[in-house]
Structure formats: structure tokens, C-alpha cells
mmCIF file of N, CA and C in Angstrom:
data_model
loop_
_atom_site.group_PDB
_atom_site.id
_atom_site.type_symbol
_atom_site.label_atom_id
_atom_site.label_comp_id
_atom_site.label_asym_id
_atom_site.label_seq_id
_atom_site.Cartn_x
_atom_site.Cartn_y
_atom_site.Cartn_z
ATOM 1 N N UNK A 159 -54.693 3.474 -11.479
ATOM 2 C CA UNK A 159 -53.592 4.418 -11.265
ATOM 3 C C UNK A 159 -52.368 3.941 -12.066
ATOM 4 N N UNK A 160 -51.719 4.827 -12.818
ATOM 5 C CA UNK A 160 -50.567 4.402 -13.624
ATOM 6 C C UNK A 160 -49.364 4.057 -12.739
ATOM 7 N N UNK A 161 -48.530 3.186 -13.314
ATOM 8 C CA UNK A 161 -47.333 2.753 -12.598
ATOM 9 C C UNK A 161 -46.347 3.915 -12.494
ATOM 10 N N UNK A 162 -45.752 4.053 -11.322
ATOM 11 C CA UNK A 162 -44.780 5.128 -11.112
ATOM 12 C C UNK A 162 -43.365 4.571 -11.315
ATOM 13 N N UNK A 163 -42.621 5.203 -12.189
ATOM 14 C CA UNK A 163 -41.257 4.742 -12.501
ATOM 15 C C UNK A 163 -40.308 5.906 -12.242
ATOM 16 N N UNK A 164 -39.219 5.631 -11.596
ATOM 17 C CA UNK A 164 -38.251 6.686 -11.277
ATOM 18 C C UNK A 164 -37.294 6.859 -12.467
ATOM 19 N N UNK A 165 -37.741 7.598 -13.476
ATOM 20 C CA UNK A 165 -36.910 7.797 -14.666
ATOM 21 C C UNK A 165 -35.651 8.606 -14.379
ATOM 22 N N UNK A 166 -35.720 9.467 -13.405
ATOM 23 C CA UNK A 166 -34.558 10.311 -13.106
ATOM 24 C C UNK A 166 -33.383 9.445 -12.662
ATOM 25 N N UNK A 167 -33.636 8.520 -11.750
ATOM 26 C CA UNK A 167 -32.568 7.672 -11.217
ATOM 27 C C UNK A 167 -32.045 6.709 -12.276
ATOM 28 N N UNK A 168 -32.959 6.089 -13.033
ATOM 29 C CA UNK A 168 -32.514 5.109 -14.027
ATOM 30 C C UNK A 168 -31.727 5.786 -15.150
ATOM 31 N N UNK A 169 -32.156 6.985 -15.558
ATOM 32 C CA UNK A 169 -31.428 7.727 -16.592
ATOM 33 C C UNK A 169 -30.049 8.147 -16.082
ATOM 34 N N UNK A 170 -29.986 8.572 -14.829
ATOM 35 C CA UNK A 170 -28.694 8.981 -14.248
ATOM 36 C C UNK A 170 -27.737 7.802 -14.197
ATOM 37 N N UNK A 171 -28.256 6.625 -13.862
ATOM 38 C CA UNK A 171 -27.421 5.414 -13.797
ATOM 39 C C UNK A 171 -26.857 5.095 -15.187
ATOM 40 N N UNK A 172 -27.748 5.171 -16.210
ATOM 41 C CA UNK A 172 -27.298 4.897 -17.577
ATOM 42 C C UNK A 172 -26.262 5.909 -18.033
ATOM 43 N N UNK A 173 -26.511 7.179 -17.725
ATOM 44 C CA UNK A 173 -25.570 8.228 -18.132
ATOM 45 C C UNK A 173 -24.204 8.017 -17.487
ATOM 46 N N UNK A 174 -24.228 7.585 -16.208
ATOM 47 C CA UNK A 174 -22.965 7.368 -15.495
ATOM 48 C C UNK A 174 -22.135 6.285 -16.183
ATOM 49 N N UNK A 175 -22.781 5.177 -16.535
ATOM 50 C CA UNK A 175 -22.039 4.082 -17.166
ATOM 51 C C UNK A 175 -21.628 4.442 -18.592
ATOM 52 N N UNK A 176 -22.490 5.134 -19.323
ATOM 53 C CA UNK A 176 -22.116 5.552 -20.678
ATOM 54 C C UNK A 176 -20.956 6.548 -20.649
ATOM 55 N N UNK A 177 -20.880 7.343 -19.599
ATOM 56 C CA UNK A 177 -19.750 8.264 -19.457
ATOM 57 C C UNK A 177 -18.453 7.480 -19.226
ATOM 58 N N UNK A 178 -18.558 6.376 -18.483
ATOM 59 C CA UNK A 178 -17.373 5.549 -18.215
ATOM 60 C C UNK A 178 -16.891 4.805 -19.453
ATOM 61 N N UNK A 179 -17.781 4.598 -20.429
ATOM 62 C CA UNK A 179 -17.400 3.857 -21.633
ATOM 63 C C UNK A 179 -17.020 4.773 -22.791
ATOM 64 N N UNK A 180 -16.878 6.059 -22.536
ATOM 65 C CA UNK A 180 -16.425 6.969 -23.594
ATOM 66 C C UNK A 180 -15.049 6.524 -24.073
ATOM 67 N N UNK A 181 -14.822 6.579 -25.377
ATOM 68 C CA UNK A 181 -13.538 6.184 -25.927
ATOM 69 C C UNK A 181 -13.517 4.751 -26.411
ATOM 70 N N UNK A 182 -14.531 3.964 -26.083
ATOM 71 C CA UNK A 182 -14.618 2.606 -26.612
ATOM 72 C C UNK A 182 -15.031 2.685 -28.082
ATOM 73 N N UNK A 183 -14.860 1.583 -28.827
ATOM 74 C CA UNK A 183 -15.107 1.556 -30.259
ATOM 75 C C UNK A 183 -16.533 1.117 -30.563
ATOM 76 N N UNK A 184 -17.155 1.773 -31.518
ATOM 77 C CA UNK A 184 -18.453 1.352 -32.037
ATOM 78 C C UNK A 184 -19.563 1.389 -31.003
ATOM 79 N N UNK A 185 -20.396 0.342 -31.021
ATOM 80 C CA UNK A 185 -21.564 0.284 -30.142
ATOM 81 C C UNK A 185 -21.187 0.184 -28.671
ATOM 82 N N UNK A 186 -19.948 -0.166 -28.394
ATOM 83 C CA UNK A 186 -19.505 -0.309 -27.005
ATOM 84 C C UNK A 186 -19.564 1.007 -26.242
ATOM 85 N N UNK A 187 -19.621 2.117 -26.947
ATOM 86 C CA UNK A 187 -19.626 3.403 -26.251
ATOM 87 C C UNK A 187 -21.008 4.024 -26.109
ATOM 88 N N UNK A 188 -21.987 3.611 -26.963
ATOM 89 C CA UNK A 188 -23.250 4.338 -26.923
ATOM 90 C C UNK A 188 -24.508 3.477 -26.872
ATOM 91 N N UNK A 189 -24.409 2.179 -27.087
ATOM 92 C CA UNK A 189 -25.578 1.308 -26.964
ATOM 93 C C UNK A 189 -25.600 0.783 -25.532
ATOM 94 N N UNK A 190 -26.689 1.030 -24.836
ATOM 95 C CA UNK A 190 -26.734 0.814 -23.392
ATOM 96 C C UNK A 190 -26.328 -0.595 -22.980
ATOM 97 N N UNK A 191 -26.942 -1.632 -23.558
ATOM 98 C CA UNK A 191 -26.660 -2.997 -23.097
ATOM 99 C C UNK A 191 -25.230 -3.415 -23.429
ATOM 100 N N UNK A 192 -24.773 -3.056 -24.614
ATOM 101 C CA UNK A 192 -23.402 -3.401 -25.017
ATOM 102 C C UNK A 192 -22.399 -2.670 -24.131
ATOM 103 N N UNK A 193 -22.662 -1.376 -23.895
ATOM 104 C CA UNK A 193 -21.754 -0.575 -23.069
ATOM 105 C C UNK A 193 -21.693 -1.119 -21.639
ATOM 106 N N UNK A 194 -22.845 -1.498 -21.105
ATOM 107 C CA UNK A 194 -22.890 -2.024 -19.736
ATOM 108 C C UNK A 194 -22.103 -3.330 -19.628
ATOM 109 N N UNK A 195 -22.299 -4.228 -20.608
ATOM 110 C CA UNK A 195 -21.575 -5.504 -20.596
ATOM 111 C C UNK A 195 -20.072 -5.298 -20.728
ATOM 112 N N UNK A 196 -19.687 -4.373 -21.603
ATOM 113 C CA UNK A 196 -18.268 -4.077 -21.806
ATOM 114 C C UNK A 196 -17.642 -3.508 -20.541
ATOM 115 N N UNK A 197 -18.369 -2.600 -19.900
ATOM 116 C CA UNK A 197 -17.871 -1.971 -18.671
ATOM 117 C C UNK A 197 -17.706 -3.002 -17.565
ATOM 118 N N UNK A 198 -18.700 -3.899 -17.422
ATOM 119 C CA UNK A 198 -18.611 -4.948 -16.390
ATOM 120 C C UNK A 198 -17.443 -5.888 -16.661
ATOM 121 N N UNK A 199 -17.267 -6.253 -17.922
ATOM 122 C CA UNK A 199 -16.151 -7.136 -18.269
ATOM 123 C C UNK A 199 -14.814 -6.432 -18.012
ATOM 124 N N UNK A 200 -14.786 -5.116 -18.252
ATOM 125 C CA UNK A 200 -13.573 -4.344 -17.977
ATOM 126 C C UNK A 200 -13.195 -4.377 -16.508
ATOM 127 N N UNK A 201 -14.197 -4.362 -15.628
ATOM 128 C CA UNK A 201 -13.925 -4.467 -14.188
ATOM 129 C C UNK A 201 -13.305 -5.816 -13.853
ATOM 130 N N UNK A 202 -13.766 -6.877 -14.534
ATOM 131 C CA UNK A 202 -13.195 -8.208 -14.325
ATOM 132 C C UNK A 202 -11.734 -8.239 -14.756
ATOM 133 N N UNK A 203 -11.466 -7.658 -15.927
ATOM 134 C CA UNK A 203 -10.088 -7.601 -16.410
ATOM 135 C C UNK A 203 -9.205 -6.800 -15.453
ATOM 136 N N UNK A 204 -9.730 -5.709 -14.928
ATOM 137 C CA UNK A 204 -8.950 -4.870 -14.024
ATOM 138 C C UNK A 204 -8.572 -5.635 -12.767
ATOM 139 N N UNK A 205 -9.534 -6.401 -12.229
ATOM 140 C CA UNK A 205 -9.266 -7.200 -11.031
ATOM 141 C C UNK A 205 -8.198 -8.246 -11.325
ATOM 142 N N UNK A 206 -8.375 -8.955 -12.439
ATOM 143 C CA UNK A 206 -7.431 -10.015 -12.812
ATOM 144 C C UNK A 206 -6.027 -9.446 -13.029
ATOM 145 N N UNK A 207 -5.951 -8.327 -13.733
ATOM 146 C CA UNK A 207 -4.645 -7.803 -14.116
ATOM 147 C C UNK A 207 -3.919 -7.092 -12.988
ATOM 148 N N UNK A 208 -4.630 -6.728 -11.919
ATOM 149 C CA UNK A 208 -3.912 -6.238 -10.734
ATOM 150 C C UNK A 208 -3.081 -7.367 -10.147
ATOM 151 N N UNK A 209 -3.558 -8.597 -10.279
ATOM 152 C CA UNK A 209 -2.790 -9.754 -9.809
ATOM 153 C C UNK A 209 -1.653 -10.071 -10.797
ATOM 154 N N UNK A 210 -1.975 -10.029 -12.098
ATOM 155 C CA UNK A 210 -0.969 -10.358 -13.118
ATOM 156 C C UNK A 210 0.183 -9.357 -13.132
ATOM 157 N N UNK A 211 -0.106 -8.114 -12.774
ATOM 158 C CA UNK A 211 0.914 -7.069 -12.773
ATOM 159 C C UNK A 211 2.065 -7.441 -11.832
ATOM 160 N N UNK A 212 1.725 -8.016 -10.697
ATOM 161 C CA UNK A 212 2.731 -8.379 -9.710
ATOM 162 C C UNK A 212 3.671 -9.445 -10.262
ATOM 163 N N UNK A 213 3.097 -10.473 -10.912
ATOM 164 C CA UNK A 213 3.958 -11.545 -11.435
ATOM 165 C C UNK A 213 4.751 -11.079 -12.643
ATOM 166 N N UNK A 214 4.182 -10.140 -13.431
ATOM 167 C CA UNK A 214 4.906 -9.614 -14.586
ATOM 168 C C UNK A 214 6.132 -8.824 -14.136
ATOM 169 N N UNK A 215 5.956 -7.995 -13.105
ATOM 170 C CA UNK A 215 7.090 -7.211 -12.619
ATOM 171 C C UNK A 215 8.144 -8.099 -11.982
ATOM 172 N N UNK A 216 7.726 -9.127 -11.246
ATOM 173 C CA UNK A 216 8.693 -10.038 -10.650
ATOM 174 C C UNK A 216 9.533 -10.718 -11.746
ATOM 175 N N UNK A 217 8.876 -11.127 -12.821
ATOM 176 C CA UNK A 217 9.592 -11.753 -13.938
ATOM 177 C C UNK A 217 10.590 -10.778 -14.565
ATOM 178 N N UNK A 218 10.180 -9.510 -14.693
ATOM 179 C CA UNK A 218 11.074 -8.499 -15.256
ATOM 180 C C UNK A 218 12.302 -8.298 -14.368
ATOM 181 N N UNK A 219 12.059 -8.218 -13.041
ATOM 182 C CA UNK A 219 13.187 -8.044 -12.115
ATOM 183 C C UNK A 219 14.146 -9.221 -12.210
ATOM 184 N N UNK A 220 13.619 -10.433 -12.307
ATOM 185 C CA UNK A 220 14.467 -11.623 -12.390
ATOM 186 C C UNK A 220 15.301 -11.589 -13.668
ATOM 187 N N UNK A 221 14.707 -11.184 -14.793
ATOM 188 C CA UNK A 221 15.455 -11.090 -16.051
ATOM 189 C C UNK A 221 16.582 -10.077 -15.946
ATOM 190 N N UNK A 222 16.302 -8.946 -15.314
ATOM 191 C CA UNK A 222 17.332 -7.908 -15.188
ATOM 192 C C UNK A 222 18.469 -8.358 -14.279
ATOM 193 N N UNK A 223 18.115 -9.007 -13.170
ATOM 194 C CA UNK A 223 19.143 -9.501 -12.246
ATOM 195 C C UNK A 223 19.990 -10.562 -12.939
ATOM 196 N N UNK A 224 19.338 -11.454 -13.676
ATOM 197 C CA UNK A 224 20.042 -12.526 -14.370
ATOM 198 C C UNK A 224 21.024 -11.951 -15.386
ATOM 199 N N UNK A 225 20.598 -10.959 -16.163
ATOM 200 C CA UNK A 225 21.471 -10.348 -17.166
ATOM 201 C C UNK A 225 22.685 -9.697 -16.509
ATOM 202 N N UNK A 226 22.447 -8.977 -15.410
ATOM 203 C CA UNK A 226 23.557 -8.305 -14.726
ATOM 204 C C UNK A 226 24.470 -9.317 -14.047
ATOM 205 N N UNK A 227 23.899 -10.385 -13.496
ATOM 206 C CA UNK A 227 24.705 -11.402 -12.820
ATOM 207 C C UNK A 227 25.603 -12.134 -13.814
ATOM 208 N N UNK A 228 25.083 -12.386 -15.000
ATOM 209 C CA UNK A 228 25.886 -13.089 -16.016
ATOM 210 C C UNK A 228 27.065 -12.243 -16.491
ATOM 211 N N UNK A 229 26.923 -10.922 -16.445
ATOM 212 C CA UNK A 229 28.068 -10.060 -16.763
ATOM 213 C C UNK A 229 29.165 -10.208 -15.713
ATOM 214 N N UNK A 230 28.776 -10.607 -14.505
ATOM 215 C CA UNK A 230 29.736 -10.810 -13.410
ATOM 216 C C UNK A 230 30.174 -12.271 -13.303
ATOM 217 N N UNK A 231 29.728 -13.119 -14.220
ATOM 218 C CA UNK A 231 30.167 -14.513 -14.237
ATOM 219 C C UNK A 231 29.348 -15.444 -13.352
ATOM 220 N N UNK A 232 28.132 -15.068 -13.013
ATOM 221 C CA UNK A 232 27.253 -15.927 -12.204
ATOM 222 C C UNK A 232 25.898 -16.010 -12.897
ATOM 223 N N UNK A 233 25.145 -17.051 -12.575
ATOM 224 C CA UNK A 233 23.767 -17.106 -13.053
ATOM 225 C C UNK A 233 22.856 -16.512 -11.973
ATOM 226 N N UNK A 234 21.605 -16.324 -12.321
ATOM 227 C CA UNK A 234 20.639 -15.765 -11.369
ATOM 228 C C UNK A 234 20.506 -16.665 -10.152
ATOM 229 N N UNK A 235 20.350 -17.966 -10.391
ATOM 230 C CA UNK A 235 20.111 -18.884 -9.272
ATOM 231 C C UNK A 235 21.338 -18.974 -8.364
ATOM 232 N N UNK A 236 22.529 -18.956 -8.957
ATOM 233 C CA UNK A 236 23.755 -18.967 -8.142
ATOM 234 C C UNK A 236 23.842 -17.712 -7.277
ATOM 235 N N UNK A 237 23.517 -16.574 -7.878
ATOM 236 C CA UNK A 237 23.572 -15.311 -7.142
ATOM 237 C C UNK A 237 22.574 -15.296 -5.988
ATOM 238 N N UNK A 238 21.330 -15.713 -6.250
ATOM 239 C CA UNK A 238 20.315 -15.697 -5.197
ATOM 240 C C UNK A 238 20.666 -16.684 -4.080
ATOM 241 N N UNK A 239 21.213 -17.833 -4.457
ATOM 242 C CA UNK A 239 21.649 -18.799 -3.443
ATOM 243 C C UNK A 239 22.774 -18.249 -2.590
ATOM 244 N N UNK A 240 23.726 -17.577 -3.244
ATOM 245 C CA UNK A 240 24.855 -16.992 -2.517
ATOM 246 C C UNK A 240 24.387 -15.848 -1.606
ATOM 247 N N UNK A 241 23.453 -15.047 -2.075
ATOM 248 C CA UNK A 241 22.908 -13.969 -1.237
ATOM 249 C C UNK A 241 22.231 -14.542 0.006
ATOM 250 N N UNK A 242 21.464 -15.599 -0.193
ATOM 251 C CA UNK A 242 20.771 -16.230 0.933
ATOM 252 C C UNK A 242 21.762 -16.820 1.925
ATOM 253 N N UNK A 243 22.792 -17.481 1.390
ATOM 254 C CA UNK A 243 23.801 -18.115 2.243
ATOM 255 C C UNK A 243 24.606 -17.072 3.026
ATOM 256 N N UNK A 244 24.861 -15.903 2.380
ATOM 257 C CA UNK A 244 25.612 -14.829 3.033
ATOM 258 C C UNK A 244 24.747 -14.037 4.008
ATOM 259 N N UNK A 245 23.438 -14.282 3.995
ATOM 260 C CA UNK A 245 22.539 -13.575 4.913
ATOM 261 C C UNK A 245 22.231 -12.155 4.497
ATOM 262 N N UNK A 246 22.362 -11.877 3.205
ATOM 263 C CA UNK A 246 22.060 -10.536 2.703
ATOM 264 C C UNK A 246 20.587 -10.496 2.319
ATOM 265 N N UNK A 247 19.802 -9.715 3.068
ATOM 266 C CA UNK A 247 18.362 -9.609 2.830
ATOM 267 C C UNK A 247 18.101 -8.413 1.918
ATOM 268 N N UNK A 248 18.027 -8.665 0.624
ATOM 269 C CA UNK A 248 17.718 -7.602 -0.338
ATOM 270 C C UNK A 248 16.710 -8.174 -1.331
ATOM 271 N N UNK A 249 15.626 -7.435 -1.574
ATOM 272 C CA UNK A 249 14.588 -7.997 -2.443
ATOM 273 C C UNK A 249 14.931 -7.794 -3.919
ATOM 274 N N UNK A 250 14.192 -8.501 -4.761
ATOM 275 C CA UNK A 250 14.479 -8.504 -6.194
ATOM 276 C C UNK A 250 14.252 -7.141 -6.830
ATOM 277 N N UNK A 251 13.273 -6.403 -6.322
ATOM 278 C CA UNK A 251 12.970 -5.086 -6.885
ATOM 279 C C UNK A 251 14.175 -4.157 -6.733
ATOM 280 N N UNK A 252 14.729 -4.116 -5.540
ATOM 281 C CA UNK A 252 15.871 -3.240 -5.264
ATOM 282 C C UNK A 252 17.103 -3.731 -6.012
ATOM 283 N N UNK A 253 17.297 -5.045 -6.037
ATOM 284 C CA UNK A 253 18.451 -5.630 -6.720
ATOM 285 C C UNK A 253 18.408 -5.313 -8.221
ATOM 286 N N UNK A 254 17.223 -5.421 -8.820
ATOM 287 C CA UNK A 254 17.079 -5.111 -10.244
ATOM 288 C C UNK A 254 17.314 -3.630 -10.504
ATOM 289 N N UNK A 255 16.855 -2.773 -9.594
ATOM 290 C CA UNK A 255 17.065 -1.343 -9.743
ATOM 291 C C UNK A 255 18.557 -1.011 -9.676
ATOM 292 N N UNK A 256 19.275 -1.658 -8.749
ATOM 293 C CA UNK A 256 20.724 -1.466 -8.667
ATOM 294 C C UNK A 256 21.409 -1.950 -9.943
ATOM 295 N N UNK A 257 20.970 -3.083 -10.459
ATOM 296 C CA UNK A 257 21.589 -3.649 -11.660
ATOM 297 C C UNK A 257 21.450 -2.705 -12.851
ATOM 298 N N UNK A 258 20.310 -2.014 -12.951
ATOM 299 C CA UNK A 258 20.068 -1.131 -14.094
ATOM 300 C C UNK A 258 20.683 0.248 -13.871
ATOM 301 N N UNK A 259 20.431 0.838 -12.694
ATOM 302 C CA UNK A 259 20.792 2.241 -12.474
ATOM 303 C C UNK A 259 22.122 2.462 -11.759
ATOM 304 N N UNK A 260 22.628 1.440 -11.073
ATOM 305 C CA UNK A 260 23.875 1.608 -10.326
ATOM 306 C C UNK A 260 24.696 0.323 -10.413
ATOM 307 N N UNK A 261 25.292 0.060 -11.578
ATOM 308 C CA UNK A 261 26.022 -1.203 -11.770
ATOM 309 C C UNK A 261 27.188 -1.396 -10.803
ATOM 310 N N UNK A 262 27.798 -0.295 -10.353
ATOM 311 C CA UNK A 262 28.931 -0.423 -9.416
ATOM 312 C C UNK A 262 28.471 -1.014 -8.084
ATOM 313 N N UNK A 263 27.321 -0.561 -7.590
ATOM 314 C CA UNK A 263 26.790 -1.093 -6.337
ATOM 315 C C UNK A 263 26.408 -2.563 -6.508
ATOM 316 N N UNK A 264 25.826 -2.915 -7.661
ATOM 317 C CA UNK A 264 25.474 -4.317 -7.930
ATOM 318 C C UNK A 264 26.736 -5.177 -7.961
ATOM 319 N N UNK A 265 27.775 -4.646 -8.590
ATOM 320 C CA UNK A 265 29.043 -5.376 -8.675
ATOM 321 C C UNK A 265 29.630 -5.602 -7.285
ATOM 322 N N UNK A 266 29.504 -4.596 -6.413
ATOM 323 C CA UNK A 266 30.008 -4.726 -5.047
ATOM 324 C C UNK A 266 29.257 -5.821 -4.284
ATOM 325 N N UNK A 267 27.960 -5.913 -4.493
ATOM 326 C CA UNK A 267 27.174 -6.960 -3.842
ATOM 327 C C UNK A 267 27.609 -8.329 -4.328
ATOM 328 N N UNK A 268 27.824 -8.445 -5.653
ATOM 329 C CA UNK A 268 28.243 -9.741 -6.220
ATOM 330 C C UNK A 268 29.613 -10.136 -5.669
ATOM 331 N N UNK A 269 30.528 -9.171 -5.581
ATOM 332 C CA UNK A 269 31.868 -9.461 -5.055
ATOM 333 C C UNK A 269 31.797 -9.904 -3.589
ATOM 334 N N UNK A 270 30.873 -9.329 -2.845
ATOM 335 C CA UNK A 270 30.730 -9.692 -1.422
ATOM 336 C C UNK A 270 30.271 -11.132 -1.254
ATOM 337 N N UNK A 271 29.399 -11.610 -2.149
ATOM 338 C CA UNK A 271 28.876 -12.972 -1.984
ATOM 339 C C UNK A 271 29.725 -14.028 -2.675
ATOM 340 N N UNK A 272 30.677 -13.645 -3.529
ATOM 341 C CA UNK A 272 31.519 -14.629 -4.235
ATOM 342 C C UNK A 272 32.456 -15.340 -3.275
#
């Protein structure tokens, strides 16, 4: 008796992954083994970069706060220390947003902690 192979399921699986690799360059989009390896590696990068995204944004917020604080005559570390000492609980994301979009409010916060 010949071996029974479920070609429908295996073909559907291949089609699904090849559909996910559309837009890749060269063999990465249409050669099954290359496309599968590329897709799997892409999942690894996605997992890693969800973590890196958080640290990248935190660094950006710190740079923006530092630039705005220096316009007010303070450094970033002095400002954060003064905020902590004054008991003002405001996170870096909001502080950076104020520094960019509402400089008057940022200036008021700096004046309060000076």
C-alpha cells in the first residue's frame, strides 16, 4: 500500500509562510527553505527589538529633557534630583513631551524645583 501524505496541509503551510515573506529580496521571498529561515529569524528580531524599543525611547526622552533643562540652566541629573527631592512624581515620557510641545509648562516645573 502506498504511503499516504497530506499534501493539502503541507502545501497550505508553505503558502502561508511564503505569503508572510512577500516583499523580501531575492530567494528570501520564494525559495521555501530560505524563506522559512528568514521568517523565523525575523520573529527573533521582532522579539528582541520589542525590548530594545523601550530603552531607545527612554534614551530619547532623557536627551530631550536634558536639552530643555540646559536651556533653563540645569543639567538632566540636577533636574531629576531636584524633582525627586521636591516629591514631584512625573515620568520621563510626560516630562519630555512637555519639554517639546509645551515649553512654558516645563519651565514652570523647573522654576518650582529650583
